[in-house]
């Protein structure tokens, strides 16, 4: 049972909950910032730890971004309410073996969160622990960059918003090591006479193979990413067509849509599901390398794009739907109706 008796919030005069998030690794986890903002906006507290060893013994809630959870730490924090979150399954090599080990060796939590149904099924837990699905969301800054449109180029001042629109044909955001299998495709972009902007750190192993049409920003502040995306006409989504990557939400694709970019993507299971679910029309590339130069040539401009509306994936809206907040007393329980409700769903009584 969650203990929320102390301390008391001076402003709200209600018990304050402190949630301890354990990262467990260097992975980019924008959801942690979203969780912290959501919790603190409702008058509670959130702390982020790189390891469970720094979570205090009197912690009320231990929220583990799995990863492996130390059984010893779980025992040490036996009085806390434990949440295990699986934003993905294990990565190759030996992904299934890693997931099998996690399934049988993870300590049993009080609650689980999974990114989607595929991740839940893959992990295979059937121990009766309550769970929920929580997809990836988008920070408000990306929606703010989409409207109004950036102004026409002006070099009479150096205002940050004066970014020349359509400076590049395509932009790619994300983990650059995952572009290594797509080097032949990047050369097809060059052969079609198109330009490409890479937003993020580019490792030497990739940089030495890049064609001349590619510009690299290097690491940029997270707040600047939406404006970097707006420097291009199209967002490029390239994801290895192997599990688990082809079943996971592409955060960069959501962010392309949020800033209003039409999307060009390789073809795989999740991207087809996303396009159908959000009624978008994405330019899906064929697997045949001989078709790529045409796809990035005349077809790039002629394709009838429809940018999916992802406003419902803004982090505050997405997180506000989770039932766990009421259980943790971070959101209040919904008030009971003032009038009786009949079985038909019609309000009884009179006003």
mmCIF file of C-alpha atoms in Angstrom:
data_model
loop_
_atom_site.group_PDB
_atom_site.id
_atom_site.type_symbol
_atom_site.label_atom_id
_atom_site.label_comp_id
_atom_site.label_asym_id
_atom_site.label_seq_id
_atom_site.Cartn_x
_atom_site.Cartn_y
_atom_site.Cartn_z
ATOM 1 C CA UNK A 1 0.000 0.000 0.000
ATOM 2 C CA UNK A 2 1.433 3.378 -0.979
ATOM 3 C CA UNK A 3 2.228 5.565 2.027
ATOM 4 C CA UNK A 4 1.454 9.208 1.241
ATOM 5 C CA UNK A 5 1.010 10.510 4.740
ATOM 6 C CA UNK A 6 4.112 12.755 4.711
ATOM 7 C CA UNK A 7 5.265 15.334 3.920
ATOM 8 C CA UNK A 8 2.405 17.773 3.469
ATOM 9 C CA UNK A 9 2.424 20.297 0.651
ATOM 10 C CA UNK A 10 2.077 23.770 2.140
ATOM 11 C CA UNK A 11 0.205 25.136 -0.862
ATOM 12 C CA UNK A 12 -2.176 22.280 -1.562
ATOM 13 C CA UNK A 13 -2.533 20.983 2.002
ATOM 14 C CA UNK A 14 -2.482 17.429 0.738
ATOM 15 C CA UNK A 15 -0.002 14.540 1.014
ATOM 16 C CA UNK A 16 2.962 14.939 -1.324
ATOM 17 C CA UNK A 17 4.210 11.929 -3.261
ATOM 18 C CA UNK A 18 7.849 11.640 -4.366
ATOM 19 C CA UNK A 19 8.540 9.336 -7.324
ATOM 20 C CA UNK A 20 12.093 8.057 -7.797
ATOM 21 C CA UNK A 21 12.926 7.214 -11.436
ATOM 22 C CA UNK A 22 15.856 4.877 -12.067
ATOM 23 C CA UNK A 23 17.343 5.264 -15.554
ATOM 24 C CA UNK A 24 19.649 2.254 -15.448
ATOM 25 C CA UNK A 25 21.733 3.315 -18.469
ATOM 26 C CA UNK A 26 22.704 6.016 -20.973
ATOM 27 C CA UNK A 27 19.717 5.573 -23.323
ATOM 28 C CA UNK A 28 17.864 8.676 -24.512
ATOM 29 C CA UNK A 29 14.637 8.660 -22.500
ATOM 30 C CA UNK A 30 12.582 11.808 -23.184
ATOM 31 C CA UNK A 31 9.703 10.242 -21.287
ATOM 32 C CA UNK A 32 11.555 10.811 -18.005
ATOM 33 C CA UNK A 33 11.535 14.589 -18.517
ATOM 34 C CA UNK A 34 7.845 14.333 -19.438
ATOM 35 C CA UNK A 35 7.078 12.339 -16.281
ATOM 36 C CA UNK A 36 8.952 14.814 -14.082
ATOM 37 C CA UNK A 37 7.134 17.793 -15.625
ATOM 38 C CA UNK A 38 3.759 16.052 -15.251
ATOM 39 C CA UNK A 39 4.299 15.067 -11.617
ATOM 40 C CA UNK A 40 5.665 18.432 -10.509
ATOM 41 C CA UNK A 41 2.897 20.287 -12.354
ATOM 42 C CA UNK A 42 0.445 18.518 -10.031
ATOM 43 C CA UNK A 43 2.288 19.600 -6.894
ATOM 44 C CA UNK A 44 4.317 16.448 -6.263
ATOM 45 C CA UNK A 45 8.004 15.560 -6.464
ATOM 46 C CA UNK A 46 10.148 13.491 -8.848
ATOM 47 C CA UNK A 47 13.845 12.610 -8.699
ATOM 48 C CA UNK A 48 15.940 10.858 -11.345
ATOM 49 C CA UNK A 49 18.692 8.356 -10.464
ATOM 50 C CA UNK A 50 21.307 6.691 -12.648
ATOM 51 C CA UNK A 51 21.308 3.688 -10.330
ATOM 52 C CA UNK A 52 18.971 2.202 -7.764
ATOM 53 C CA UNK A 53 21.680 2.461 -5.108
ATOM 54 C CA UNK A 54 20.950 6.171 -4.630
ATOM 55 C CA UNK A 55 17.201 5.729 -4.067
ATOM 56 C CA UNK A 56 16.592 6.370 -0.350
ATOM 57 C CA UNK A 57 15.380 3.628 1.927
ATOM 58 C CA UNK A 58 12.147 5.486 2.707
ATOM 59 C CA UNK A 59 11.201 5.945 -0.967
ATOM 60 C CA UNK A 60 7.464 5.869 -1.625
ATOM 61 C CA UNK A 61 7.633 4.983 -5.337
ATOM 62 C CA UNK A 62 10.521 3.364 -7.258
ATOM 63 C CA UNK A 63 9.949 3.611 -11.029
ATOM 64 C CA UNK A 64 12.430 1.437 -12.934
ATOM 65 C CA UNK A 65 13.134 1.976 -16.629
ATOM 66 C CA UNK A 66 13.948 -1.666 -17.440
ATOM 67 C CA UNK A 67 16.747 -2.792 -18.016
ATOM 68 C CA UNK A 68 17.541 -5.250 -15.359
ATOM 69 C CA UNK A 69 16.274 -4.519 -11.886
ATOM 70 C CA UNK A 70 18.556 -5.540 -9.066
ATOM 71 C CA UNK A 71 16.856 -8.047 -6.789
ATOM 72 C CA UNK A 72 18.994 -6.781 -3.915
ATOM 73 C CA UNK A 73 17.816 -3.193 -4.485
ATOM 74 C CA UNK A 74 14.209 -4.356 -4.744
ATOM 75 C CA UNK A 75 14.564 -6.069 -1.354
ATOM 76 C CA UNK A 76 16.257 -2.987 0.121
ATOM 77 C CA UNK A 77 13.329 -0.863 -1.056
ATOM 78 C CA UNK A 78 10.700 -3.389 0.045
ATOM 79 C CA UNK A 79 8.422 -0.683 1.456
ATOM 80 C CA UNK A 80 8.230 1.225 -1.841
ATOM 81 C CA UNK A 81 5.631 0.822 -4.574
ATOM 82 C CA UNK A 82 7.595 -0.614 -7.528
ATOM 83 C CA UNK A 83 6.826 0.138 -11.183
ATOM 84 C CA UNK A 84 8.670 -1.579 -14.041
ATOM 85 C CA UNK A 85 8.496 0.179 -17.400
ATOM 86 C CA UNK A 86 9.412 -1.540 -20.675
ATOM 87 C CA UNK A 87 9.812 1.094 -23.390
ATOM 88 C CA UNK A 88 11.236 -1.653 -25.606
ATOM 89 C CA UNK A 89 12.374 -5.234 -25.565
ATOM 90 C CA UNK A 90 16.042 -6.224 -25.639
ATOM 91 C CA UNK A 91 18.197 -5.288 -28.617
ATOM 92 C CA UNK A 92 20.204 -7.761 -30.715
ATOM 93 C CA UNK A 93 22.326 -9.779 -30.456
ATOM 94 C CA UNK A 94 20.586 -12.572 -28.520
ATOM 95 C CA UNK A 95 17.502 -10.405 -27.952
ATOM 96 C CA UNK A 96 15.124 -13.281 -27.210
ATOM 97 C CA UNK A 97 17.556 -14.822 -24.748
ATOM 98 C CA UNK A 98 17.925 -11.500 -22.946
ATOM 99 C CA UNK A 99 14.140 -11.119 -22.730
ATOM 100 C CA UNK A 100 13.813 -14.700 -21.475
ATOM 101 C CA UNK A 101 16.325 -13.983 -18.709
ATOM 102 C CA UNK A 102 14.489 -10.785 -17.757
ATOM 103 C CA UNK A 103 11.171 -12.629 -17.677
ATOM 104 C CA UNK A 104 12.401 -15.168 -15.169
ATOM 105 C CA UNK A 105 14.834 -13.127 -13.068
ATOM 106 C CA UNK A 106 13.217 -9.712 -12.638
ATOM 107 C CA UNK A 107 11.789 -9.175 -9.147
ATOM 108 C CA UNK A 108 8.007 -8.937 -9.166
ATOM 109 C CA UNK A 109 6.813 -5.300 -9.183
ATOM 110 C CA UNK A 110 3.488 -3.798 -8.121
ATOM 111 C CA UNK A 111 2.741 -2.423 -11.604
ATOM 112 C CA UNK A 112 4.104 -2.598 -15.156
ATOM 113 C CA UNK A 113 4.039 -0.272 -18.155
ATOM 114 C CA UNK A 114 4.748 -1.358 -21.732
ATOM 115 C CA UNK A 115 5.224 0.802 -24.825
ATOM 116 C CA UNK A 116 2.723 -1.260 -26.808
ATOM 117 C CA UNK A 117 0.978 -4.613 -26.990
ATOM 118 C CA UNK A 118 3.818 -6.221 -28.930
ATOM 119 C CA UNK A 119 6.315 -5.420 -26.170
ATOM 120 C CA UNK A 120 3.897 -6.776 -23.559
ATOM 121 C CA UNK A 121 3.403 -10.039 -25.460
ATOM 122 C CA UNK A 122 7.113 -10.428 -26.137
ATOM 123 C CA UNK A 123 7.975 -10.101 -22.431
ATOM 124 C CA UNK A 124 5.312 -12.697 -21.639
ATOM 125 C CA UNK A 125 4.577 -11.871 -18.008
ATOM 126 C CA UNK A 126 1.506 -13.755 -16.750
ATOM 127 C CA UNK A 127 1.813 -13.279 -12.990
ATOM 128 C CA UNK A 128 -1.288 -11.150 -12.475
ATOM 129 C CA UNK A 129 0.575 -7.867 -11.945
ATOM 130 C CA UNK A 130 -1.624 -5.000 -13.228
ATOM 131 C CA UNK A 131 -0.280 -3.217 -16.290
ATOM 132 C CA UNK A 132 -0.951 -0.492 -18.836
ATOM 133 C CA UNK A 133 0.331 0.529 -22.268
ATOM 134 C CA UNK A 134 2.094 3.891 -22.627
ATOM 135 C CA UNK A 135 3.220 4.942 -26.080
ATOM 136 C CA UNK A 136 5.860 7.559 -26.852
ATOM 137 C CA UNK A 137 4.828 11.196 -26.766
ATOM 138 C CA UNK A 138 5.996 14.507 -28.203
ATOM 139 C CA UNK A 139 7.253 17.601 -26.372
ATOM 140 C CA UNK A 140 5.264 20.801 -26.818
ATOM 141 C CA UNK A 141 8.254 22.564 -28.402
ATOM 142 C CA UNK A 142 7.795 20.505 -31.576
ATOM 143 C CA UNK A 143 4.167 21.595 -31.964
ATOM 144 C CA UNK A 144 5.161 25.187 -31.277
ATOM 145 C CA UNK A 145 7.673 25.034 -34.145
ATOM 146 C CA UNK A 146 4.994 23.924 -36.609
ATOM 147 C CA UNK A 147 2.685 26.939 -36.407
ATOM 148 C CA UNK A 148 2.925 29.622 -37.379
ATOM 149 C CA UNK A 149 5.318 28.793 -40.190
ATOM 150 C CA UNK A 150 8.789 30.237 -39.959
ATOM 151 C CA UNK A 151 9.160 33.607 -41.693
ATOM 152 C CA UNK A 152 10.882 34.119 -45.012
ATOM 153 C CA UNK A 153 14.685 34.376 -44.787
ATOM 154 C CA UNK A 154 15.971 37.643 -43.425
ATOM 155 C CA UNK A 155 19.621 38.390 -42.811
ATOM 156 C CA UNK A 156 19.143 41.932 -41.491
ATOM 157 C CA UNK A 157 19.033 40.603 -37.958
ATOM 158 C CA UNK A 158 20.181 37.455 -36.187
ATOM 159 C CA UNK A 159 16.936 36.474 -34.471
ATOM 160 C CA UNK A 160 16.876 32.713 -33.725
ATOM 161 C CA UNK A 161 13.636 32.289 -35.688
ATOM 162 C CA UNK A 162 15.244 33.543 -38.903
ATOM 163 C CA UNK A 163 16.078 30.093 -40.212
ATOM 164 C CA UNK A 164 15.858 29.884 -44.004
ATOM 165 C CA UNK A 165 13.015 27.465 -44.842
ATOM 166 C CA UNK A 166 13.733 24.540 -47.179
ATOM 167 C CA UNK A 167 17.469 24.900 -46.734
ATOM 168 C CA UNK A 168 17.717 21.109 -47.116
ATOM 169 C CA UNK A 169 15.581 18.537 -48.893
ATOM 170 C CA UNK A 170 15.658 15.935 -46.107
ATOM 171 C CA UNK A 171 16.524 15.785 -42.428
ATOM 172 C CA UNK A 172 17.352 12.762 -40.259
ATOM 173 C CA UNK A 173 17.244 12.909 -36.455
ATOM 174 C CA UNK A 174 18.331 10.153 -34.127
ATOM 175 C CA UNK A 175 20.926 7.549 -33.272
ATOM 176 C CA UNK A 176 23.464 7.835 -36.104
ATOM 177 C CA UNK A 177 25.023 4.398 -35.640
ATOM 178 C CA UNK A 178 21.740 2.944 -36.869
ATOM 179 C CA UNK A 179 22.302 4.654 -40.239
ATOM 180 C CA UNK A 180 25.306 2.457 -41.057
ATOM 181 C CA UNK A 181 23.201 -0.236 -42.836
ATOM 182 C CA UNK A 182 21.552 2.541 -44.883
ATOM 183 C CA UNK A 183 24.738 4.047 -46.396
ATOM 184 C CA UNK A 184 23.804 2.829 -49.922
ATOM 185 C CA UNK A 185 20.448 4.591 -49.568
ATOM 186 C CA UNK A 186 22.166 7.815 -48.479
ATOM 187 C CA UNK A 187 24.237 7.661 -51.667
ATOM 188 C CA UNK A 188 21.019 7.285 -53.666
ATOM 189 C CA UNK A 189 19.830 10.559 -52.114
ATOM 190 C CA UNK A 190 23.063 12.153 -53.353
ATOM 191 C CA UNK A 191 22.705 10.608 -56.815
ATOM 192 C CA UNK A 192 19.191 12.081 -57.047
ATOM 193 C CA UNK A 193 20.635 15.540 -56.435
ATOM 194 C CA UNK A 194 19.041 15.968 -53.008
ATOM 195 C CA UNK A 195 20.567 17.374 -49.820
ATOM 196 C CA UNK A 196 20.414 15.804 -46.363
ATOM 197 C CA UNK A 197 20.849 17.252 -42.870
ATOM 198 C CA UNK A 198 21.877 14.912 -40.034
ATOM 199 C CA UNK A 199 20.921 16.261 -36.587
ATOM 200 C CA UNK A 200 23.074 14.680 -33.899
ATOM 201 C CA UNK A 201 26.526 13.247 -33.286
ATOM 202 C CA UNK A 202 27.900 11.363 -36.288
ATOM 203 C CA UNK A 203 30.451 8.638 -35.476
ATOM 204 C CA UNK A 204 33.614 8.432 -37.554
ATOM 205 C CA UNK A 205 32.571 5.027 -38.911
ATOM 206 C CA UNK A 206 29.604 6.692 -40.605
ATOM 207 C CA UNK A 207 31.159 10.064 -41.398
ATOM 208 C CA UNK A 208 33.845 8.520 -43.618
ATOM 209 C CA UNK A 209 31.146 6.889 -45.770
ATOM 210 C CA UNK A 210 28.863 9.897 -46.218
ATOM 211 C CA UNK A 211 28.400 11.453 -49.664
ATOM 212 C CA UNK A 212 29.130 15.122 -50.289
ATOM 213 C CA UNK A 213 25.482 16.211 -50.084
ATOM 214 C CA UNK A 214 25.250 15.521 -46.325
ATOM 215 C CA UNK A 215 25.549 18.262 -43.686
ATOM 216 C CA UNK A 216 26.045 17.301 -40.024
ATOM 217 C CA UNK A 217 25.014 19.563 -37.148
ATOM 218 C CA UNK A 218 26.798 17.625 -34.423
ATOM 219 C CA UNK A 219 25.184 17.612 -31.002
ATOM 220 C CA UNK A 220 22.614 20.380 -30.592
ATOM 221 C CA UNK A 221 20.665 21.481 -27.492
ATOM 222 C CA UNK A 222 17.373 19.614 -27.223
ATOM 223 C CA UNK A 223 15.461 22.906 -27.306
ATOM 224 C CA UNK A 224 16.966 23.666 -30.737
ATOM 225 C CA UNK A 225 15.964 20.358 -32.353
ATOM 226 C CA UNK A 226 12.497 21.479 -33.592
ATOM 227 C CA UNK A 227 14.029 24.420 -35.462
ATOM 228 C CA UNK A 228 16.706 22.178 -36.943
ATOM 229 C CA UNK A 229 13.953 19.943 -38.323
ATOM 230 C CA UNK A 230 12.254 22.951 -39.884
ATOM 231 C CA UNK A 231 15.353 23.613 -42.006
ATOM 232 C CA UNK A 232 14.258 20.749 -44.291
ATOM 233 C CA UNK A 233 11.276 19.952 -46.502
ATOM 234 C CA UNK A 234 10.914 16.262 -45.567
ATOM 235 C CA UNK A 235 11.653 14.086 -42.528
ATOM 236 C CA UNK A 236 13.612 10.889 -43.208
ATOM 237 C CA UNK A 237 12.722 7.855 -41.067
ATOM 238 C CA UNK A 238 15.068 4.880 -41.464
ATOM 239 C CA UNK A 239 14.644 1.948 -39.085
ATOM 240 C CA UNK A 240 16.201 -1.505 -39.364
ATOM 241 C CA UNK A 241 13.525 -3.992 -40.400
ATOM 242 C CA UNK A 242 14.362 -6.443 -37.625
ATOM 243 C CA UNK A 243 12.857 -7.035 -34.181
ATOM 244 C CA UNK A 244 12.480 -5.192 -31.921
ATOM 245 C CA UNK A 245 13.145 -2.023 -33.949
ATOM 246 C CA UNK A 246 10.437 -2.700 -36.548
ATOM 247 C CA UNK A 247 7.800 -3.042 -33.804
ATOM 248 C CA UNK A 248 8.672 0.027 -31.740
ATOM 249 C CA UNK A 249 7.430 3.591 -31.977
ATOM 250 C CA UNK A 250 9.776 5.827 -33.952
ATOM 251 C CA UNK A 251 10.115 8.937 -31.798
ATOM 252 C CA UNK A 252 11.748 10.899 -34.605
ATOM 253 C CA UNK A 253 8.818 10.170 -36.915
ATOM 254 C CA UNK A 254 6.388 11.555 -34.324
ATOM 255 C CA UNK A 255 8.539 14.660 -34.030
ATOM 256 C CA UNK A 256 8.669 15.117 -37.816
ATOM 257 C CA UNK A 257 4.869 15.023 -37.879
ATOM 258 C CA UNK A 258 4.568 17.409 -34.943
ATOM 259 C CA UNK A 259 6.606 20.107 -36.729
ATOM 260 C CA UNK A 260 4.596 19.517 -39.915
ATOM 261 C CA UNK A 261 7.126 17.683 -42.088
ATOM 262 C CA UNK A 262 5.949 15.157 -44.709
ATOM 263 C CA UNK A 263 7.700 11.847 -44.037
ATOM 264 C CA UNK A 264 9.795 9.544 -46.212
ATOM 265 C CA UNK A 265 10.428 6.151 -44.594
ATOM 266 C CA UNK A 266 11.587 2.660 -45.297
ATOM 267 C CA UNK A 267 8.770 0.108 -45.153
ATOM 268 C CA UNK A 268 8.292 -1.958 -41.984
ATOM 269 C CA UNK A 269 5.546 -3.182 -39.660
ATOM 270 C CA UNK A 270 5.215 -0.328 -37.154
ATOM 271 C CA UNK A 271 5.304 2.478 -39.728
ATOM 272 C CA UNK A 272 2.414 0.856 -41.640
ATOM 273 C CA UNK A 273 0.417 0.550 -38.423
ATOM 274 C CA UNK A 274 1.121 4.188 -37.552
ATOM 275 C CA UNK A 275 0.110 5.522 -40.974
ATOM 276 C CA UNK A 276 -3.165 3.564 -40.878
ATOM 277 C CA UNK A 277 -3.998 4.447 -37.278
ATOM 278 C CA UNK A 278 -3.339 8.175 -37.674
ATOM 279 C CA UNK A 279 -4.641 8.411 -41.241
ATOM 280 C CA UNK A 280 -1.366 9.625 -42.687
ATOM 281 C CA UNK A 281 0.134 9.093 -46.111
ATOM 282 C CA UNK A 282 3.876 8.507 -45.861
ATOM 283 C CA UNK A 283 6.199 7.977 -48.802
ATOM 284 C CA UNK A 284 7.308 4.379 -48.142
ATOM 285 C CA UNK A 285 10.469 3.317 -49.968
ATOM 286 C CA UNK A 286 10.704 -0.054 -51.658
ATOM 287 C CA UNK A 287 13.411 -2.506 -50.638
ATOM 288 C CA UNK A 288 14.800 -2.560 -54.197
ATOM 289 C CA UNK A 289 17.918 -0.315 -54.308
ATOM 290 C CA UNK A 290 17.324 0.269 -58.023
ATOM 291 C CA UNK A 291 14.150 2.218 -57.115
ATOM 292 C CA UNK A 292 15.725 4.598 -54.623
ATOM 293 C CA UNK A 293 17.111 7.201 -57.005
ATOM 294 C CA UNK A 294 13.649 7.562 -58.572
ATOM 295 C CA UNK A 295 12.021 7.721 -55.130
ATOM 296 C CA UNK A 296 14.264 10.641 -54.160
ATOM 297 C CA UNK A 297 13.966 12.235 -57.592
ATOM 298 C CA UNK A 298 10.665 13.284 -59.162
ATOM 299 C CA UNK A 299 8.657 11.018 -56.837
ATOM 300 C CA UNK A 300 9.867 12.941 -53.773
ATOM 301 C CA UNK A 301 7.978 16.055 -54.874
ATOM 302 C CA UNK A 302 5.048 14.346 -56.586
ATOM 303 C CA UNK A 303 3.988 11.991 -53.785
ATOM 304 C CA UNK A 304 0.569 12.894 -52.215
ATOM 305 C CA UNK A 305 1.729 13.264 -48.615
ATOM 306 C CA UNK A 306 -0.644 13.562 -45.673
ATOM 307 C CA UNK A 307 1.051 14.538 -42.420
ATOM 308 C CA UNK A 308 -0.613 12.627 -39.537
ATOM 309 C CA UNK A 309 -2.180 14.693 -36.755
ATOM 310 C CA UNK A 310 -0.296 13.675 -33.605
ATOM 311 C CA UNK A 311 -1.583 16.347 -31.234
ATOM 312 C CA UNK A 312 -3.111 13.662 -29.017
ATOM 313 C CA UNK A 313 0.442 12.401 -28.431
ATOM 314 C CA UNK A 314 1.552 15.599 -26.708
ATOM 315 C CA UNK A 315 3.083 14.370 -23.460
ATOM 316 C CA UNK A 316 0.620 16.045 -21.043
ATOM 317 C CA UNK A 317 -2.367 14.580 -22.907
ATOM 318 C CA UNK A 318 -0.785 11.153 -23.229
ATOM 319 C CA UNK A 319 0.310 10.903 -19.603
ATOM 320 C CA UNK A 320 -2.950 12.340 -18.283
ATOM 321 C CA UNK A 321 -4.741 9.189 -19.480
ATOM 322 C CA UNK A 322 -2.713 6.820 -17.292
ATOM 323 C CA UNK A 323 -4.663 5.279 -14.414
ATOM 324 C CA UNK A 324 -1.525 4.869 -12.297
ATOM 325 C CA UNK A 325 -1.605 8.540 -11.226
ATOM 326 C CA UNK A 326 -4.837 8.068 -9.284
ATOM 327 C CA UNK A 327 -3.465 4.978 -7.580
ATOM 328 C CA UNK A 328 -0.373 6.958 -6.561
ATOM 329 C CA UNK A 329 -2.609 9.841 -5.365
ATOM 330 C CA UNK A 330 -0.921 12.212 -7.840
ATOM 331 C CA UNK A 331 -4.254 12.862 -9.539
ATOM 332 C CA UNK A 332 -7.475 12.903 -7.506
ATOM 333 C CA UNK A 333 -10.123 10.282 -7.957
ATOM 334 C CA UNK A 334 -12.968 11.385 -10.219
ATOM 335 C CA UNK A 335 -15.832 12.805 -8.122
ATOM 336 C CA UNK A 336 -18.974 10.756 -7.905
ATOM 337 C CA UNK A 337 -21.986 12.173 -9.811
ATOM 338 C CA UNK A 338 -24.432 14.323 -7.850
ATOM 339 C CA UNK A 339 -27.403 12.534 -9.416
ATOM 340 C CA UNK A 340 -28.062 8.788 -9.711
ATOM 341 C CA UNK A 341 -27.302 7.214 -13.087
ATOM 342 C CA UNK A 342 -29.785 4.600 -14.299
ATOM 343 C CA UNK A 343 -28.733 1.477 -16.169
ATOM 344 C CA UNK A 344 -29.564 3.269 -19.411
ATOM 345 C CA UNK A 345 -26.857 5.826 -18.659
ATOM 346 C CA UNK A 346 -29.412 8.650 -18.213
ATOM 347 C CA UNK A 347 -29.037 10.989 -15.260
ATOM 348 C CA UNK A 348 -31.810 10.741 -12.696
ATOM 349 C CA UNK A 349 -33.124 13.371 -10.277
ATOM 350 C CA UNK A 350 -33.770 17.006 -11.070
ATOM 351 C CA UNK A 351 -31.740 20.195 -11.183
#
